[in-house]
């Protein structure tokens, strides 16, 4: 299973810390999140920065990255100011 | 004159004499207020090097034209002195209400000189300034002292036990906000000054009240509608950065041996909000409301900021959020800078780990830290060594390569090997290892925008731009957090959009353009409504003919003047550096870019600043800034 963790505003606004999804691509993981968490608007999911095992995924190819059992996918909103 | 109380008082603690300090209208227009005006006063007062702990040293407290004007986030005031931690100029900014009350008492600022023979505090009203006996306040913490000094209609600015005991990073507290950095509290203590209390009913006239009101409304709207200042900071506070910093390898961990912490979820902003937050709050006239109210020792207190979570959390491998909250509160009460305290303890832990100083402090074993705060504040046992800060500790026990300070001031919680511009900012900051005075370029490098932190390209120009911007925003009297609303929302909100990714990629290539405008600021002799609100706000309050170009020039002027004071204090270009760990050791073995490429950036930095190879502002640059005659 893949652990999906939520950070920043997406976490506090939708009161969600983490869920588990099946192995597959990042795109499939996002679709599963959408089904499990229908209260999170799709645009908020799409705007979040994605990290797999702490590696930032950017670019359109990020959706095709394959996630293996034990991987951790993190969704986080941009933040600043300290 | 509009926007100012028009009086600055000099208070001589040695003789008890109080007199007015002359400041001309031209000086006010050139230096505005806050830290830049304080630099002008200090430069004019010292003709040679002055020690932090000496009767000659001054404490210069300055407000700004926007202080008390009701413009957003304008309760700020500044305190400058020669730091006993760095030996250089330090200016520390505070959001407590003291500045507002000082202005209501009829003063734009105070210059405190000399040294009292007995323990005193200063009482300022709109009628008289009195130096009063403080025996009954000595030995007391900041909360109790403020309670003893009076009610809600008074502004207080006091030290705790740490300041009395000359801890080199002792803070001064107003309400629950700290002028934390650089040991200003110790200079208070050295002068036997426990605190200052101010009250009055004077009002400051504005040049154009109608225009000010109009601009105020649109500025507040801008702050409240921006993702960072309107949502993220109010909901999560500065603590919101912990998670992103961890993913970006920016979170100082285990005395900066790493940029990420396995247990960061225990100490991040999300956990603080879910499990500890009572409510959020802000300084006077602040629509951002980034402050946290949490519980410590059974009462509601100020919650920890990002810096505190980093330095007392990940930096010590401390995952106990309640423990950090308690430590934060104790540091405020004793009057200690949490950044320098945390960094010094982290350094001591590594010294112990390496067998260089057998002090009993270990990473991850943090249950005894509450007792250690007291030991440092009272200089008891190992607390006496820790009270000296990392630089002096390294001189005594070794380990200078991993004593995480610049020019003697401990670094903030941003690990710069993942953010080159932040590294350059730390190295060149006038007050030492400070993220804000360093320009906070990390705002482009992963916290805000997503410009690569690995590249050094263009970073010198951007660092200079942000250093000067921070300088003048502070001089004007506004909280630096308002500057985050200047970042285009479209770029922050849509980090995955292909156009936004392209812009982030291109930004380093346009350093030359930023550099061009820095050197030709007259080309920006205009105001853009809604883009940069500060010049318009200052204009409507003071009547000064101020635009974007000369606004930024005030920042540059201040930055250069502070540099001149530091050079007089003995600063050399070799001091514009970082701890060896950050320059020579890779943060991540598999990433050859994960160290700070300082040498590559610093030459550009000097060149764009108009400084010579020794890092000294040239006569030509000083003339351009209206600082002819300031070259000694």
XYZ file of C-alpha atoms in Angstrom:
714
model
C 0.000 0.000 0.000
C 1.000 3.629 -0.519
C 0.705 6.105 2.329
C -0.627 9.467 1.200
C 0.031 12.309 3.630
C -1.465 15.797 3.545
C 0.277 18.936 4.776
C -0.402 22.662 4.892
C -3.779 24.203 4.162
C -5.054 21.146 2.303
C -4.590 19.182 5.502
C -6.193 21.662 7.916
C -8.939 22.922 5.570
C -10.161 19.399 4.841
C -9.188 17.913 8.181
C -7.196 15.053 6.739
C -3.774 13.718 7.707
C -3.275 10.557 5.718
C -4.944 7.766 3.764
C -3.741 4.562 2.177
C -4.079 3.900 -1.560
C -3.180 0.982 -3.790
C 0.041 0.701 -5.747
C 0.036 2.252 -9.192
C 0.896 5.529 -10.839
C 0.658 8.952 -9.196
C -2.310 9.642 -11.472
C -4.087 6.559 -10.158
C -3.255 7.563 -6.602
C -4.772 11.015 -7.143
C -7.906 9.432 -8.610
C -8.210 7.188 -5.581
C -7.787 10.182 -3.279
C -10.521 11.968 -5.190
C -12.885 9.064 -4.654
C -11.991 8.593 -0.988
C -12.051 12.307 -0.206
C -14.794 13.844 -2.357
C -14.853 16.915 -0.096
C -11.444 18.022 -1.422
C -12.010 19.997 -4.645
C -10.059 18.584 -7.572
C -8.338 21.901 -8.243
C -6.894 21.875 -4.743
C -5.428 18.437 -5.336
C -3.980 19.529 -8.653
C -2.409 22.661 -7.152
C -0.632 20.814 -4.364
C 3.071 20.120 -4.641
C 3.843 16.411 -4.749
C 6.725 14.639 -3.064
C 7.392 10.899 -3.263
C 9.670 9.709 -0.499
C 10.711 13.353 -0.106
C 11.629 13.771 -3.773
C 9.769 16.604 -5.455
C 7.795 15.593 -8.541
C 7.255 18.336 -11.058
C 6.292 18.571 -14.691
C 3.597 16.692 -16.531
C 5.518 13.456 -16.198
C 4.826 13.480 -12.472
C 1.521 11.707 -13.051
C 3.154 8.686 -14.656
C 5.608 8.033 -11.822
C 4.976 4.570 -10.404
C 4.473 4.141 -6.697
C 5.609 0.934 -5.022
C 4.466 -0.737 -1.856
C 5.747 1.237 1.132
C 6.201 4.498 -0.765
C 4.986 7.738 0.758
C 3.253 10.352 -1.342
C 2.977 13.801 0.235
C 0.641 16.579 -0.890
C 1.481 20.032 0.398
C 0.460 23.589 -0.388
C 3.042 26.271 -1.024
C 3.789 28.219 2.125
C 6.042 31.047 3.163
C 6.849 33.620 5.797
C 8.832 33.054 8.936
C 5.926 68.012 10.113
C 3.439 65.194 9.615
C 3.770 61.554 10.685
C 6.264 62.220 13.445
C 6.071 63.228 17.095
C 9.120 65.369 16.230
C 11.087 64.660 19.372
C 13.845 62.223 20.143
C 15.074 62.259 23.730
C 18.593 61.520 24.888
C 18.612 60.004 28.369
C 21.973 59.869 30.095
C 21.844 57.181 32.771
C 25.172 58.298 34.242
C 24.159 61.896 34.922
C 20.374 61.644 34.826
C 20.274 64.457 32.263
C 17.516 64.289 29.643
C 17.680 66.443 26.541
C 16.368 66.587 22.991
C 18.348 65.110 20.102
C 18.107 67.177 16.942
C 16.848 65.438 13.800
C 16.281 67.558 10.715
C 13.468 67.150 8.217
C 16.077 66.204 5.626
C 17.368 63.418 7.887
C 13.855 62.103 8.313
C 13.259 62.117 4.574
C 16.582 60.363 3.942
C 16.363 57.760 6.703
C 12.620 57.634 7.537
C 12.865 56.009 10.971
C 13.344 52.610 12.590
C 16.664 50.899 11.976
C 17.973 53.265 9.295
C 17.442 56.377 11.396
C 18.988 54.523 14.339
C 22.018 53.710 12.159
C 22.356 57.390 11.294
C 22.254 58.361 14.983
C 24.778 55.690 15.949
C 27.123 56.549 13.066
C 27.033 60.224 14.016
C 27.668 59.399 17.677
C 30.662 57.056 17.377
C 33.963 58.126 15.888
C 35.752 54.863 16.737
C 35.041 51.312 17.794
C 32.708 50.889 20.768
C 32.293 47.756 22.907
C 28.842 46.277 23.523
C 29.425 46.284 27.251
C 30.647 49.843 27.743
C 29.279 53.114 29.004
C 29.897 54.611 25.554
C 27.491 52.191 23.905
C 24.068 53.583 23.064
C 20.652 51.991 23.039
C 18.705 53.715 20.276
C 14.982 53.022 20.190
C 13.203 54.369 17.129
C 9.670 54.338 15.842
C 8.729 55.044 12.228
C 6.309 57.286 10.355
C 3.771 54.475 10.066
C 4.051 53.442 13.735
C 0.719 54.200 15.314
C -0.797 55.400 12.057
C -3.293 52.483 11.979
C -1.888 51.276 8.676
C -1.674 47.463 8.556
C 0.903 45.740 10.764
C 2.361 49.042 11.930
C 2.900 48.535 15.638
C 6.571 47.876 14.958
C 9.460 49.673 16.563
C 13.216 49.166 16.484
C 16.044 48.996 18.980
C 19.674 49.283 17.873
C 22.939 49.038 19.759
C 26.389 47.527 19.507
C 25.812 43.850 20.139
C 27.705 42.121 22.945
C 27.256 38.916 20.927
C 28.803 40.099 17.640
C 30.611 43.327 18.473
C 28.772 44.811 15.509
C 25.664 46.907 15.050
C 22.496 45.042 15.883
C 18.999 46.240 15.200
C 16.124 44.270 16.588
C 12.541 44.812 15.564
C 9.577 44.228 17.859
C 5.796 44.066 17.404
C 4.839 44.861 20.991
C 2.838 47.974 21.805
C 5.727 49.952 23.339
C 6.409 51.884 20.124
C 2.802 53.061 19.840
C 2.807 54.295 23.416
C 6.189 55.967 23.036
C 4.824 57.953 20.133
C 1.679 58.804 22.104
C 3.983 60.097 24.833
C 5.353 62.480 22.213
C 8.609 60.802 21.192
C 9.769 59.286 17.918
C 12.677 57.716 19.687
C 15.004 57.456 22.650
C 18.782 57.452 22.871
C 19.957 55.890 26.097
C 23.575 56.500 26.979
C 25.859 56.118 29.991
C 25.378 53.619 32.779
C 23.333 53.965 35.917
C 25.061 53.327 39.251
C 21.891 51.797 40.658
C 19.125 49.621 39.213
C 16.606 51.781 37.405
C 13.748 51.899 34.950
C 12.657 54.809 32.795
C 9.122 56.183 33.051
C 7.997 58.302 30.101
C 4.761 60.267 29.969
C 3.669 63.126 27.726
C 4.734 65.452 30.541
C 8.004 64.127 31.907
C 10.756 61.543 31.582
C 11.819 60.103 34.943
C 14.547 57.674 35.903
C 13.175 55.596 38.774
C 14.444 53.033 41.223
C 14.026 49.443 40.017
C 15.165 47.457 43.048
C 11.667 45.990 43.383
C 11.780 44.795 39.741
C 15.247 43.235 39.761
C 15.365 39.451 39.731
C 11.894 39.246 38.210
C 10.760 37.736 34.920
C 9.416 39.780 32.033
C 5.744 38.969 32.595
C 5.831 39.967 36.244
C 7.807 43.132 35.568
C 5.337 44.252 32.917
C 2.439 43.568 35.292
C 4.138 45.630 38.000
C 4.812 48.526 35.611
C 1.208 49.262 34.814
C -1.969 48.654 32.903
C -3.183 48.416 29.352
C -2.656 52.044 28.441
C 1.072 51.827 28.947
C 3.744 50.401 26.677
C 6.406 48.351 28.389
C 9.808 47.197 27.155
C 11.634 45.125 29.756
C 14.344 42.580 30.335
C 14.242 39.396 32.364
C 16.841 37.690 34.494
C 18.950 36.797 31.432
C 19.498 40.472 30.635
C 20.426 41.230 34.232
C 23.052 38.476 34.052
C 24.467 39.763 30.756
C 23.624 36.666 28.731
C 24.954 37.687 25.341
C 21.729 36.819 23.553
C 19.310 38.253 26.104
C 16.122 39.720 24.616
C 13.915 42.674 25.507
C 10.179 41.990 25.711
C 7.162 44.202 24.999
C 3.820 42.558 25.797
C 4.614 39.057 24.604
C 6.718 40.071 21.613
C 10.491 40.074 21.690
C 13.265 42.233 20.322
C 15.053 38.954 20.366
C 18.280 38.987 18.489
C 21.780 40.164 19.252
C 21.701 40.612 23.016
C 20.048 44.013 23.342
C 18.696 42.772 26.690
C 22.244 42.304 27.951
C 23.073 45.920 27.075
C 20.020 46.972 29.117
C 21.366 44.813 31.962
C 24.875 46.250 31.651
C 23.438 49.745 31.978
C 21.415 48.620 35.049
C 18.257 49.388 33.114
C 15.427 46.962 33.837
C 12.960 48.482 31.420
C 11.083 51.427 30.014
C 7.436 52.301 30.346
C 5.697 54.888 28.145
C 2.231 56.401 28.106
C 0.525 59.463 26.711
C -2.336 60.826 24.690
C -0.663 62.732 21.891
C -1.958 62.189 18.388
C 0.147 62.406 15.257
C -1.238 64.398 12.339
C -1.227 62.883 8.883
C -0.463 64.794 5.693
C -3.460 63.469 3.759
C -5.945 61.661 5.980
C -8.447 60.893 3.209
C -5.907 59.357 0.893
C -4.410 57.403 3.816
C -7.810 55.945 4.721
C -8.489 54.880 1.180
C -5.116 53.237 0.758
C -5.423 51.553 4.118
C -8.602 49.797 3.120
C -7.200 48.513 -0.138
C -3.958 47.416 1.570
C -5.864 45.461 4.237
C -7.947 43.887 1.489
C -4.803 42.899 -0.381
C -3.288 41.280 2.707
C -6.477 39.439 3.568
C -7.036 38.128 0.070
C -3.524 36.809 -0.422
C -2.937 33.090 0.065
C 0.086 33.616 2.323
C -0.923 36.613 4.440
C -4.675 36.074 4.350
C -4.901 32.318 4.810
C -1.770 30.354 5.500
C -0.249 32.638 8.141
C -3.483 33.181 10.027
C -4.475 29.511 9.996
C -1.090 27.952 10.643
C 1.212 30.766 11.696
C 4.877 30.757 10.775
C 4.901 27.151 12.002
C 3.297 26.224 8.684
C 6.790 26.283 7.178
C 8.112 23.303 9.124
C 6.627 20.724 6.733
C 7.669 22.448 3.518
C 11.144 23.133 4.894
C 11.468 19.476 5.733
C 10.551 18.399 2.198
C 12.916 20.994 0.761
C 15.828 19.942 3.009
C 15.735 23.382 4.568
C 14.942 22.475 8.165
C 17.993 22.824 10.427
C 18.385 19.410 12.019
C 20.906 18.050 14.525
C 23.064 21.167 14.557
C 22.701 21.598 10.775
C 24.053 18.179 9.877
C 20.863 17.662 7.893
C 17.988 19.597 6.355
C 15.234 17.181 7.280
C 13.987 15.602 10.474
C 12.335 12.176 10.639
C 9.922 13.299 13.369
C 8.991 16.650 11.833
C 5.281 15.809 11.961
C 5.401 16.051 15.754
C 6.549 19.661 15.618
C 4.913 21.114 12.503
C 2.269 23.812 12.180
C -0.470 21.320 11.422
C 0.112 19.509 14.720
C 0.371 22.805 16.575
C -3.021 23.809 15.184
C -4.774 20.477 15.669
C -3.563 19.576 19.126
C -2.415 22.733 20.898
C -3.880 25.926 19.436
C -6.381 27.853 21.553
C -6.702 30.752 19.104
C -4.660 32.886 16.773
C -3.903 36.555 17.382
C -1.851 39.436 16.049
C -0.058 42.608 17.001
C -1.968 45.906 17.088
C -3.456 46.835 13.657
C -2.435 43.493 12.156
C -4.878 41.832 9.761
C -2.565 38.807 9.312
C -2.902 37.424 12.853
C -0.037 34.941 12.635
C 0.443 34.713 16.423
C -0.485 31.471 18.204
C -2.052 31.191 21.634
C -1.352 27.869 23.326
C -1.146 26.498 26.846
C 1.985 26.213 28.991
C 2.080 25.499 32.701
C -1.715 25.761 32.851
C -2.053 29.216 31.303
C -2.592 30.659 27.826
C 0.686 31.921 26.392
C 2.299 32.854 23.096
C 3.001 29.822 20.942
C 6.306 29.022 19.241
C 7.277 30.524 15.898
C 8.900 28.550 13.123
C 12.385 29.561 14.278
C 11.732 28.238 17.751
C 10.260 24.977 16.450
C 13.363 24.535 14.312
C 16.058 25.517 16.777
C 14.495 23.948 19.878
C 12.925 21.088 17.907
C 14.608 19.487 14.917
C 17.982 21.065 15.670
C 18.092 19.228 19.003
C 16.200 16.138 17.724
C 13.434 17.177 20.088
C 10.005 15.923 19.019
C 8.117 17.014 22.129
C 5.806 19.825 21.023
C 4.561 20.601 24.541
C 8.172 20.668 25.699
C 9.003 23.227 22.980
C 5.976 25.329 23.931
C 7.152 25.324 27.541
C 10.731 26.208 26.542
C 9.496 29.037 24.338
C 7.501 30.472 27.221
C 10.402 30.163 29.642
C 12.757 31.889 27.199
C 10.301 34.793 26.917
C 9.941 34.994 30.674
C 13.678 34.913 31.375
C 14.251 37.149 28.335
C 16.296 34.911 26.033
C 16.485 34.718 22.252
C 15.138 31.254 21.394
C 17.191 31.087 18.169
C 20.573 31.677 19.782
C 19.659 29.574 22.799
C 18.598 26.612 20.638
C 21.589 26.869 18.358
C 24.024 27.152 21.262
C 22.533 24.084 22.946
C 22.702 22.187 19.624
C 26.360 23.106 19.271
C 27.039 22.030 22.865
C 25.348 18.679 22.149
C 27.634 18.093 19.184
C 30.685 19.131 21.217
C 29.645 16.532 23.779
C 29.026 13.904 21.089
C 32.496 14.509 19.644
C 34.143 14.402 23.054
C 35.250 18.027 22.938
C 33.226 19.161 25.951
C 31.806 16.750 28.441
C 28.647 18.654 29.339
C 26.007 15.909 29.618
C 23.880 17.317 26.786
C 22.748 14.831 24.142
C 20.681 15.124 20.974
C 17.195 13.759 21.503
C 17.409 13.935 25.304
C 15.522 17.136 25.946
C 13.604 16.632 29.188
C 16.184 18.657 31.110
C 16.106 21.693 28.858
C 13.582 23.611 30.957
C 16.073 23.544 33.807
C 18.838 24.495 31.380
C 16.996 27.687 30.345
C 17.147 28.806 33.958
C 20.819 27.843 34.228
C 21.656 29.953 31.179
C 19.580 32.907 32.382
C 21.296 32.823 35.769
C 24.702 31.755 34.369
C 24.693 28.755 36.680
C 27.064 25.817 35.993
C 27.311 24.980 32.280
C 24.777 27.766 31.738
C 27.618 30.237 32.223
C 29.410 28.898 29.138
C 26.195 28.528 27.133
C 25.318 32.160 27.913
C 28.264 33.216 25.746
C 26.880 31.833 22.442
C 28.388 29.491 19.853
C 31.320 31.628 18.738
C 32.826 32.046 22.195
C 32.039 28.412 23.044
C 34.010 27.307 19.981
C 36.930 29.513 21.023
C 36.974 27.708 24.372
C 36.204 24.109 23.363
C 36.932 23.944 19.618
C 34.543 22.937 16.834
C 34.521 26.269 14.991
C 33.684 24.417 11.733
C 30.300 23.488 13.130
C 29.628 26.464 15.419
C 26.631 27.658 13.449
C 27.003 31.410 13.542
C 27.913 34.219 11.176
C 29.874 37.107 12.680
C 28.979 35.663 16.088
C 25.214 35.554 15.621
C 23.597 32.136 15.476
C 21.843 31.175 12.233
C 18.077 30.948 11.940
C 16.299 27.637 11.244
C 16.841 27.653 7.462
C 19.560 25.190 6.415
C 21.135 27.095 3.529
C 22.769 24.226 1.665
C 19.396 23.758 -0.033
C 18.966 27.479 -0.734
C 22.040 29.227 -2.122
C 20.570 32.722 -1.882
C 19.705 32.193 1.761
C 23.334 31.180 2.317
C 24.567 34.376 0.706
C 22.083 36.359 2.786
C 23.337 34.851 6.031
C 26.951 35.545 5.040
C 26.370 39.197 4.175
C 23.675 40.194 6.662
C 24.706 43.270 8.627
C 23.709 41.794 11.950
C 25.177 38.320 11.380
C 23.365 35.031 10.840
C 19.931 36.512 10.392
C 17.394 35.279 7.839
C 15.446 38.546 7.604
C 18.329 41.021 7.527
C 19.914 38.578 5.077
C 17.096 39.205 2.623
C 15.085 35.993 3.129
C 15.713 34.801 -0.422
C 14.351 31.437 0.566
C 11.018 33.062 -0.281
C 11.977 32.424 -3.916
C 13.857 29.202 -3.268
C 11.099 26.808 -2.316
C 9.127 28.712 0.311
C 6.721 30.765 -1.755
C 8.045 30.461 -5.259
C 9.854 27.405 -6.574
C 13.081 28.757 -8.007
C 15.842 26.164 -7.687
C 17.761 26.524 -4.443
C 20.687 24.675 -5.998
C 21.731 27.342 -8.445
C 23.860 30.311 -7.428
C 23.039 32.097 -10.666
C 21.458 35.519 -10.239
C 21.144 35.062 -6.483
C 23.450 37.968 -5.584
C 21.203 40.499 -7.313
C 18.003 39.115 -5.824
C 19.560 38.917 -2.368
C 20.526 42.598 -2.545
C 17.069 43.592 -3.763
C 15.360 41.774 -0.900
C 17.860 42.998 1.711
C 17.194 46.598 0.710
C 13.448 46.014 0.545
C 13.372 44.473 4.034
C 15.507 47.344 5.293
C 13.185 50.071 4.096
C 9.949 48.283 4.976
C 11.321 47.998 8.496
C 12.397 51.663 8.481
C 8.887 52.672 7.450
C 7.413 50.836 10.414
C 5.628 47.891 8.827
C 5.967 44.213 9.692
C 8.192 42.354 7.228
C 5.535 39.675 6.853
C 3.504 42.092 4.734
C 6.125 41.709 2.002
C 4.961 38.158 1.293
C 1.801 39.621 -0.207
C 4.001 41.192 -2.892
C 4.579 37.755 -4.410
C 2.197 37.274 -7.350
C -0.619 34.983 -6.257
C -0.800 33.300 -9.646
C 2.751 32.023 -9.220
C 2.174 30.746 -5.692
C -1.259 29.246 -6.255
C -0.351 27.302 -9.368
C 3.081 25.819 -8.784
C 2.439 22.928 -11.174
C 1.293 25.051 -14.122
C 3.724 24.793 -17.050
C 3.988 28.592 -17.414
C 4.692 29.030 -13.710
C 7.348 26.323 -13.844
C 8.939 28.120 -16.790
C 8.948 31.449 -14.910
C 10.545 29.803 -11.874
C 13.209 28.372 -14.165
C 13.879 31.727 -15.825
C 14.039 33.891 -12.696
C 17.759 33.206 -11.948
C 18.638 34.302 -15.490
C 17.182 37.753 -14.852
C 19.474 38.691 -11.999
C 21.140 41.130 -14.398
C 17.849 42.997 -14.798
C 17.368 43.279 -11.031
C 20.960 44.456 -10.795
C 20.320 47.050 -13.522
C 17.332 48.519 -11.688
C 19.243 48.430 -8.413
C 21.870 50.659 -9.983
C 19.338 52.827 -11.827
C 16.604 53.193 -9.252
C 15.695 56.618 -10.660
C 14.017 54.724 -13.499
C 11.403 53.686 -10.929
C 10.435 57.223 -9.938
C 6.755 56.387 -9.938
C 4.194 54.645 -7.765
C 2.103 51.648 -8.720
C -1.085 51.545 -6.725
C -1.691 48.154 -5.201
C 1.704 46.744 -6.190
C 3.970 48.265 -3.577
C 1.743 49.960 -0.978
C 4.480 51.281 1.309
C 5.590 54.435 -0.575
C 2.020 55.646 -0.972
C 1.216 55.008 2.670
C 4.340 56.853 3.847
C 3.600 59.669 1.421
C 0.070 60.154 2.718
C 1.271 60.140 6.328
C 4.365 62.341 5.968
C 3.913 64.301 2.760
C 7.349 63.143 1.565
C 7.706 62.896 -2.193
C 8.325 59.190 -2.154
C 8.106 56.705 -4.992
C 9.264 53.149 -5.635
C 12.731 54.255 -6.725
C 13.646 56.485 -3.823
C 11.862 54.152 -1.407
C 14.235 51.334 -2.360
C 17.162 53.761 -2.240
C 16.389 54.468 1.419
C 16.800 50.734 2.015
C 20.098 50.669 0.166
C 21.278 53.774 2.022
C 20.476 52.158 5.355
C 22.170 48.905 4.422
C 25.346 50.731 3.406
C 25.359 52.927 6.478
C 25.050 49.876 8.721
C 27.958 48.355 6.796
C 30.059 51.460 7.485
C 29.337 51.209 11.206
C 30.363 47.550 11.151
C 33.589 48.367 9.306
C 34.365 50.921 12.002
C 33.688 48.165 14.525
C 36.357 46.046 12.820
C 34.387 44.039 10.247
C 36.450 42.636 7.345
C 35.425 40.947 4.110
C 36.670 37.661 5.582
C 33.787 37.918 8.053
C 31.274 37.653 5.185
C 31.352 33.910 5.362
C 29.564 30.858 6.721
C 30.518 28.033 9.071
C 32.802 25.609 7.190
C 30.212 22.852 7.479
C 27.933 24.725 5.089
C 30.628 25.559 2.552
C 32.730 22.381 2.539
C 30.456 19.500 3.521
C 27.701 18.181 1.282
C 24.317 18.135 2.939
C 23.424 15.025 0.931
C 26.222 12.774 -0.318
C 24.379 12.084 -3.588
C 23.958 15.754 -4.458
C 27.100 17.673 -5.453
C 25.123 20.945 -5.335
C 24.148 20.543 -1.691
C 26.709 22.939 -0.240
C 26.753 26.732 -0.346
C 28.706 28.095 -3.320
C 29.579 31.248 -1.465
C 32.722 32.204 -3.317
C 30.816 32.160 -6.589
C 28.181 34.582 -5.278
C 30.084 36.948 -3.027
C 32.112 38.627 -5.786
C 28.920 39.396 -7.679
C 27.378 40.622 -4.467
C 30.155 43.151 -3.790
C 30.194 44.292 -7.414
C 26.433 44.895 -7.617
C 26.439 46.624 -4.232
C 29.154 48.971 -5.489
C 31.625 47.807 -2.863
C 35.334 47.246 -3.466
C 37.056 43.858 -3.199
C 37.430 44.353 0.548
C 33.681 44.742 0.889
C 33.916 48.474 1.596
C 31.337 50.768 -0.016
C 33.103 52.931 -2.579
C 33.072 56.741 -2.356
C 31.177 56.774 -5.626
C 28.413 54.537 -4.267
C 28.165 56.527 -1.053
C 27.860 59.741 -3.037
C 25.080 58.228 -5.106
C 23.270 57.368 -1.894
C 23.648 60.871 -0.477
C 26.199 59.646 2.043
C 29.063 61.935 1.044
C 31.211 62.581 4.050
C 30.349 59.251 5.627
C 33.597 57.712 4.426
C 36.094 57.569 7.305
